[in-house]
């Protein structure tokens, strides 16, 4: 791609993409040549369903695919290209690693995005699918970057600041929820504040992020556990998603370097 504004996001399940970069997509939607590529390894068909969700008569994966489409429609800026790799939910870590790298790398090679974002080594929630997808994306990025072709200028890992994580964990305790434990599967893992390389202020489009997020209705018990869906909860989410922090996995960020304000900042 000749554009200097191509962003690719590689995740495991529907709703992994609902926040973390959704605000950045909204901020860049009117940029000339901006292109957003989204890759899902699975459709989340082995997950649990919110007990408040109406009884279903079809497989969860089909519902979650529709939720993903509805989420980006509600957000207002659907992906320009979206690929399902169609692996089994909960089994991505059992896919041969070389195969996973090849599948993800094939799409990245076609698109040659300037910026690629995925999970870090902790998978953000220690989920084996997340960890496998992140590792394979990192490997695909490294391989493609070495061929001397265009794009592949920056590799990012989604994350949560430790200071933010501690504040959110305090809120969980106040609401009677079990606090997160770093490294325990399904619990959010923090990264030290000093490792944040990019922090995007997306407060101006937070309502759009929340509008998309709330379309993942089968996963409401995961997205907002213990809290009924109402205007107050949406307002809380608006505050929570107002900043998108990211670790710059490549090129490595020198200690003490200034934190960038955008995923494309400083790129040619």
GROMACS .gro file of C-alpha atoms in nm:
model
  268
    1UNK     CA    1   0.000   0.000   0.000
    2UNK     CA    2   0.127   0.345  -0.089
    3UNK     CA    3  -0.056   0.510   0.200
    4UNK     CA    4   0.136   0.634   0.502
    5UNK     CA    5  -0.163   0.571   0.726
    6UNK     CA    6  -0.224   0.195   0.725
    7UNK     CA    7  -0.301   0.041   1.064
    8UNK     CA    8  -0.340  -0.333   1.124
    9UNK     CA    9  -0.479  -0.485   1.443
   10UNK     CA   10  -0.438  -0.859   1.507
   11UNK     CA   11  -0.643  -1.012   1.789
   12UNK     CA   12  -0.787  -1.343   1.901
   13UNK     CA   13  -1.160  -1.295   1.967
   14UNK     CA   14  -1.448  -1.059   1.889
   15UNK     CA   15  -1.447  -0.783   2.153
   16UNK     CA   16  -1.065  -0.793   2.180
   17UNK     CA   17  -1.077  -0.518   1.918
   18UNK     CA   18  -1.354  -0.317   2.083
   19UNK     CA   19  -1.122  -0.083   2.271
   20UNK     CA   20  -0.751  -0.016   2.288
   21UNK     CA   21  -0.730   0.114   1.930
   22UNK     CA   22  -1.090   0.196   1.843
   23UNK     CA   23  -1.040   0.557   1.945
   24UNK     CA   24  -0.729   0.588   1.729
   25UNK     CA   25  -0.927   0.456   1.433
   26UNK     CA   26  -1.195   0.718   1.491
   27UNK     CA   27  -0.941   0.999   1.520
   28UNK     CA   28  -0.784   0.907   1.186
   29UNK     CA   29  -1.098   0.824   0.991
   30UNK     CA   30  -1.079   1.139   0.778
   31UNK     CA   31  -0.706   1.121   0.706
   32UNK     CA   32  -0.634   1.090   0.332
   33UNK     CA   33  -0.545   0.730   0.259
   34UNK     CA   34  -0.614   0.599   0.608
   35UNK     CA   35  -0.680   0.225   0.600
   36UNK     CA   36  -0.771  -0.003   0.888
   37UNK     CA   37  -0.710  -0.379   0.868
   38UNK     CA   38  -0.851  -0.612   1.133
   39UNK     CA   39  -0.763  -0.980   1.181
   40UNK     CA   40  -0.941  -1.220   1.418
   41UNK     CA   41  -0.795  -1.563   1.488
   42UNK     CA   42  -1.126  -1.705   1.618
   43UNK     CA   43  -1.494  -1.611   1.645
   44UNK     CA   44  -1.505  -1.673   2.021
   45UNK     CA   45  -1.750  -1.958   1.981
   46UNK     CA   46  -1.636  -2.147   2.292
   47UNK     CA   47  -1.695  -1.858   2.530
   48UNK     CA   48  -1.963  -1.818   2.793
   49UNK     CA   49  -2.278  -1.613   2.741
   50UNK     CA   50  -2.398  -1.341   2.974
   51UNK     CA   51  -2.672  -1.496   3.194
   52UNK     CA   52  -2.892  -1.193   3.117
   53UNK     CA   53  -2.872  -1.259   2.742
   54UNK     CA   54  -3.189  -1.416   2.592
   55UNK     CA   55  -3.180  -1.792   2.522
   56UNK     CA   56  -3.004  -1.873   2.195
   57UNK     CA   57  -3.073  -2.138   1.935
   58UNK     CA   58  -2.756  -2.100   1.727
   59UNK     CA   59  -2.386  -2.130   1.791
   60UNK     CA   60  -2.220  -1.853   1.987
   61UNK     CA   61  -1.956  -1.793   1.722
   62UNK     CA   62  -2.218  -1.682   1.468
   63UNK     CA   63  -2.370  -1.442   1.721
   64UNK     CA   64  -2.032  -1.297   1.810
   65UNK     CA   65  -1.945  -1.241   1.445
   66UNK     CA   66  -2.262  -1.035   1.411
   67UNK     CA   67  -2.183  -0.850   1.732
   68UNK     CA   68  -1.843  -0.759   1.591
   69UNK     CA   69  -2.004  -0.619   1.275
   70UNK     CA   70  -2.263  -0.430   1.482
   71UNK     CA   71  -1.991  -0.293   1.708
   72UNK     CA   72  -1.792  -0.133   1.428
   73UNK     CA   73  -2.112  -0.004   1.266
   74UNK     CA   74  -2.206   0.160   1.596
   75UNK     CA   75  -1.852   0.294   1.625
   76UNK     CA   76  -1.893   0.457   1.284
   77UNK     CA   77  -1.569   0.346   1.116
   78UNK     CA   78  -1.574  -0.023   1.016
   79UNK     CA   79  -1.250  -0.189   0.903
   80UNK     CA   80  -1.151  -0.154   0.539
   81UNK     CA   81  -1.049  -0.519   0.547
   82UNK     CA   82  -1.149  -0.779   0.801
   83UNK     CA   83  -1.024  -1.137   0.806
   84UNK     CA   84  -1.138  -1.432   1.018
   85UNK     CA   85  -0.869  -1.702   1.042
   86UNK     CA   86  -1.138  -1.945   1.166
   87UNK     CA   87  -0.935  -2.125   1.430
   88UNK     CA   88  -1.114  -2.291   1.720
   89UNK     CA   89  -1.167  -2.066   2.019
   90UNK     CA   90  -0.945  -2.174   2.305
   91UNK     CA   91  -0.715  -2.377   2.083
   92UNK     CA   92  -0.505  -2.118   1.900
   93UNK     CA   93  -0.202  -2.205   2.114
   94UNK     CA   94  -0.223  -2.557   1.971
   95UNK     CA   95  -0.202  -2.437   1.610
   96UNK     CA   96   0.147  -2.501   1.468
   97UNK     CA   97   0.332  -2.177   1.530
   98UNK     CA   98   0.478  -2.162   1.180
   99UNK     CA   99   0.127  -2.194   1.034
  100UNK     CA  100  -0.007  -1.911   1.249
  101UNK     CA  101   0.285  -1.688   1.153
  102UNK     CA  102   0.228  -1.770   0.785
  103UNK     CA  103  -0.146  -1.696   0.799
  104UNK     CA  104  -0.103  -1.363   0.976
  105UNK     CA  105   0.209  -1.274   0.779
  106UNK     CA  106   0.037  -1.340   0.448
  107UNK     CA  107  -0.224  -1.073   0.519
  108UNK     CA  108   0.033  -0.828   0.654
  109UNK     CA  109   0.246  -0.884   0.345
  110UNK     CA  110  -0.048  -0.798   0.119
  111UNK     CA  111  -0.128  -0.483   0.315
  112UNK     CA  112   0.220  -0.371   0.427
  113UNK     CA  113   0.075  -0.165   0.714
  114UNK     CA  114   0.284   0.111   0.864
  115UNK     CA  115   0.173   0.020   1.215
  116UNK     CA  116   0.083  -0.325   1.347
  117UNK     CA  117  -0.077  -0.371   1.688
  118UNK     CA  118  -0.140  -0.693   1.880
  119UNK     CA  119  -0.102  -0.845   2.228
  120UNK     CA  120   0.216  -0.834   2.429
  121UNK     CA  121   0.382  -1.141   2.583
  122UNK     CA  122   0.129  -1.146   2.869
  123UNK     CA  123  -0.164  -1.153   2.626
  124UNK     CA  124  -0.313  -0.864   2.826
  125UNK     CA  125  -0.529  -1.118   3.013
  126UNK     CA  126  -0.290  -1.417   3.016
  127UNK     CA  127  -0.526  -1.598   2.775
  128UNK     CA  128  -0.336  -1.864   2.574
  129UNK     CA  129  -0.512  -1.757   2.251
  130UNK     CA  130  -0.400  -1.397   2.307
  131UNK     CA  131  -0.044  -1.500   2.384
  132UNK     CA  132  -0.023  -1.720   2.072
  133UNK     CA  133  -0.167  -1.451   1.845
  134UNK     CA  134   0.066  -1.185   1.984
  135UNK     CA  135   0.376  -1.402   1.949
  136UNK     CA  136   0.288  -1.504   1.593
  137UNK     CA  137   0.216  -1.145   1.492
  138UNK     CA  138   0.547  -1.031   1.638
  139UNK     CA  139   0.725  -1.305   1.442
  140UNK     CA  140   0.543  -1.220   1.119
  141UNK     CA  141   0.623  -0.851   1.163
  142UNK     CA  142   0.993  -0.926   1.220
  143UNK     CA  143   1.013  -1.152   0.917
  144UNK     CA  144   0.843  -0.904   0.684
  145UNK     CA  145   1.039  -0.606   0.811
  146UNK     CA  146   1.360  -0.788   0.718
  147UNK     CA  147   1.264  -0.815   0.349
  148UNK     CA  148   1.327  -0.446   0.284
  149UNK     CA  149   0.976  -0.379   0.152
  150UNK     CA  150   0.749  -0.087   0.244
  151UNK     CA  151   0.558  -0.045   0.568
  152UNK     CA  152   0.615  -0.231   0.895
  153UNK     CA  153   0.752   0.081   1.063
  154UNK     CA  154   0.616   0.025   1.412
  155UNK     CA  155   0.496  -0.272   1.620
  156UNK     CA  156   0.273  -0.200   1.917
  157UNK     CA  157   0.136  -0.403   2.207
  158UNK     CA  158  -0.191  -0.316   2.375
  159UNK     CA  159  -0.159  -0.267   2.748
  160UNK     CA  160  -0.287  -0.115   3.070
  161UNK     CA  161  -0.070   0.112   3.283
  162UNK     CA  162   0.007  -0.029   3.625
  163UNK     CA  163  -0.115   0.292   3.791
  164UNK     CA  164  -0.443   0.265   3.599
  165UNK     CA  165  -0.468  -0.106   3.678
  166UNK     CA  166  -0.430  -0.035   4.048
  167UNK     CA  167  -0.705   0.228   4.036
  168UNK     CA  168  -0.939  -0.002   3.845
  169UNK     CA  169  -0.864  -0.287   4.083
  170UNK     CA  170  -0.960  -0.066   4.377
  171UNK     CA  171  -1.289   0.000   4.200
  172UNK     CA  172  -1.349  -0.373   4.156
  173UNK     CA  173  -1.299  -0.426   4.527
  174UNK     CA  174  -1.544  -0.146   4.611
  175UNK     CA  175  -1.802  -0.313   4.384
  176UNK     CA  176  -1.758  -0.646   4.559
  177UNK     CA  177  -1.567  -0.812   4.274
  178UNK     CA  178  -1.260  -1.028   4.308
  179UNK     CA  179  -0.951  -0.816   4.241
  180UNK     CA  180  -0.740  -0.893   3.937
  181UNK     CA  181  -0.424  -1.093   3.987
  182UNK     CA  182  -0.154  -1.034   3.727
  183UNK     CA  183  -0.083  -1.355   3.538
  184UNK     CA  184  -0.412  -1.525   3.625
  185UNK     CA  185  -0.604  -1.613   3.309
  186UNK     CA  186  -0.886  -1.369   3.226
  187UNK     CA  187  -0.750  -1.109   3.468
  188UNK     CA  188  -0.602  -0.793   3.318
  189UNK     CA  189  -0.222  -0.777   3.338
  190UNK     CA  190  -0.052  -0.439   3.390
  191UNK     CA  191   0.273  -0.305   3.251
  192UNK     CA  192   0.497  -0.059   3.438
  193UNK     CA  193   0.410   0.301   3.360
  194UNK     CA  194   0.761   0.370   3.233
  195UNK     CA  195   0.720   0.111   2.955
  196UNK     CA  196   0.438   0.306   2.788
  197UNK     CA  197   0.570   0.445   2.461
  198UNK     CA  198   0.249   0.587   2.315
  199UNK     CA  199  -0.056   0.729   2.486
  200UNK     CA  200  -0.337   0.858   2.267
  201UNK     CA  201  -0.597   1.096   2.407
  202UNK     CA  202  -0.921   0.965   2.258
  203UNK     CA  203  -1.161   1.133   2.501
  204UNK     CA  204  -1.320   1.328   2.213
  205UNK     CA  205  -1.444   1.000   2.060
  206UNK     CA  206  -1.494   0.797   2.380
  207UNK     CA  207  -1.870   0.780   2.324
  208UNK     CA  208  -1.809   0.605   1.992
  209UNK     CA  209  -1.579   0.352   2.156
  210UNK     CA  210  -1.843   0.277   2.418
  211UNK     CA  211  -2.117   0.254   2.154
  212UNK     CA  212  -1.919  -0.018   1.981
  213UNK     CA  213  -1.815  -0.192   2.300
  214UNK     CA  214  -2.173  -0.228   2.420
  215UNK     CA  215  -2.275  -0.418   2.106
  216UNK     CA  216  -2.092  -0.723   2.242
  217UNK     CA  217  -2.403  -0.815   2.437
  218UNK     CA  218  -2.324  -1.182   2.489
  219UNK     CA  219  -2.006  -1.075   2.668
  220UNK     CA  220  -2.154  -0.811   2.897
  221UNK     CA  221  -2.068  -1.024   3.201
  222UNK     CA  222  -1.701  -1.001   3.099
  223UNK     CA  223  -1.698  -0.640   2.983
  224UNK     CA  224  -1.885  -0.497   3.284
  225UNK     CA  225  -1.913  -0.769   3.549
  226UNK     CA  226  -2.154  -0.701   3.830
  227UNK     CA  227  -2.284  -0.378   3.681
  228UNK     CA  228  -2.624  -0.344   3.510
  229UNK     CA  229  -2.626  -0.177   3.167
  230UNK     CA  230  -2.744   0.181   3.216
  231UNK     CA  231  -2.646   0.541   3.144
  232UNK     CA  232  -2.425   0.558   3.453
  233UNK     CA  233  -2.229   0.255   3.342
  234UNK     CA  234  -2.184   0.400   2.992
  235UNK     CA  235  -2.052   0.722   3.149
  236UNK     CA  236  -1.805   0.518   3.354
  237UNK     CA  237  -1.683   0.348   3.038
  238UNK     CA  238  -1.647   0.686   2.865
  239UNK     CA  239  -1.401   0.782   3.136
  240UNK     CA  240  -1.218   0.449   3.125
  241UNK     CA  241  -1.157   0.442   2.749
  242UNK     CA  242  -1.051   0.805   2.714
  243UNK     CA  243  -0.682   0.714   2.680
  244UNK     CA  244  -0.520   0.440   2.471
  245UNK     CA  245  -0.176   0.340   2.610
  246UNK     CA  246   0.057   0.120   2.404
  247UNK     CA  247   0.398  -0.036   2.441
  248UNK     CA  248   0.627   0.020   2.143
  249UNK     CA  249   0.769  -0.326   2.081
  250UNK     CA  250   0.964  -0.217   1.773
  251UNK     CA  251   1.163  -0.009   1.729
  252UNK     CA  252   1.265  -0.030   2.091
  253UNK     CA  253   1.204   0.287   2.289
  254UNK     CA  254   1.509   0.433   2.461
  255UNK     CA  255   1.464   0.474   2.838
  256UNK     CA  256   1.334   0.819   2.918
  257UNK     CA  257   1.224   0.895   2.563
  258UNK     CA  258   0.913   1.113   2.540
  259UNK     CA  259   0.579   0.937   2.524
  260UNK     CA  260   0.425   0.984   2.178
  261UNK     CA  261   0.067   1.104   2.137
  262UNK     CA  262  -0.030   0.904   1.828
  263UNK     CA  263   0.049   0.569   1.669
  264UNK     CA  264   0.173   0.737   1.349
  265UNK     CA  265   0.368   1.017   1.517
  266UNK     CA  266   0.720   1.048   1.382
  267UNK     CA  267   0.678   0.802   1.096
  268UNK     CA  268   0.785   0.896   0.744
   0.00000   0.00000   0.00000
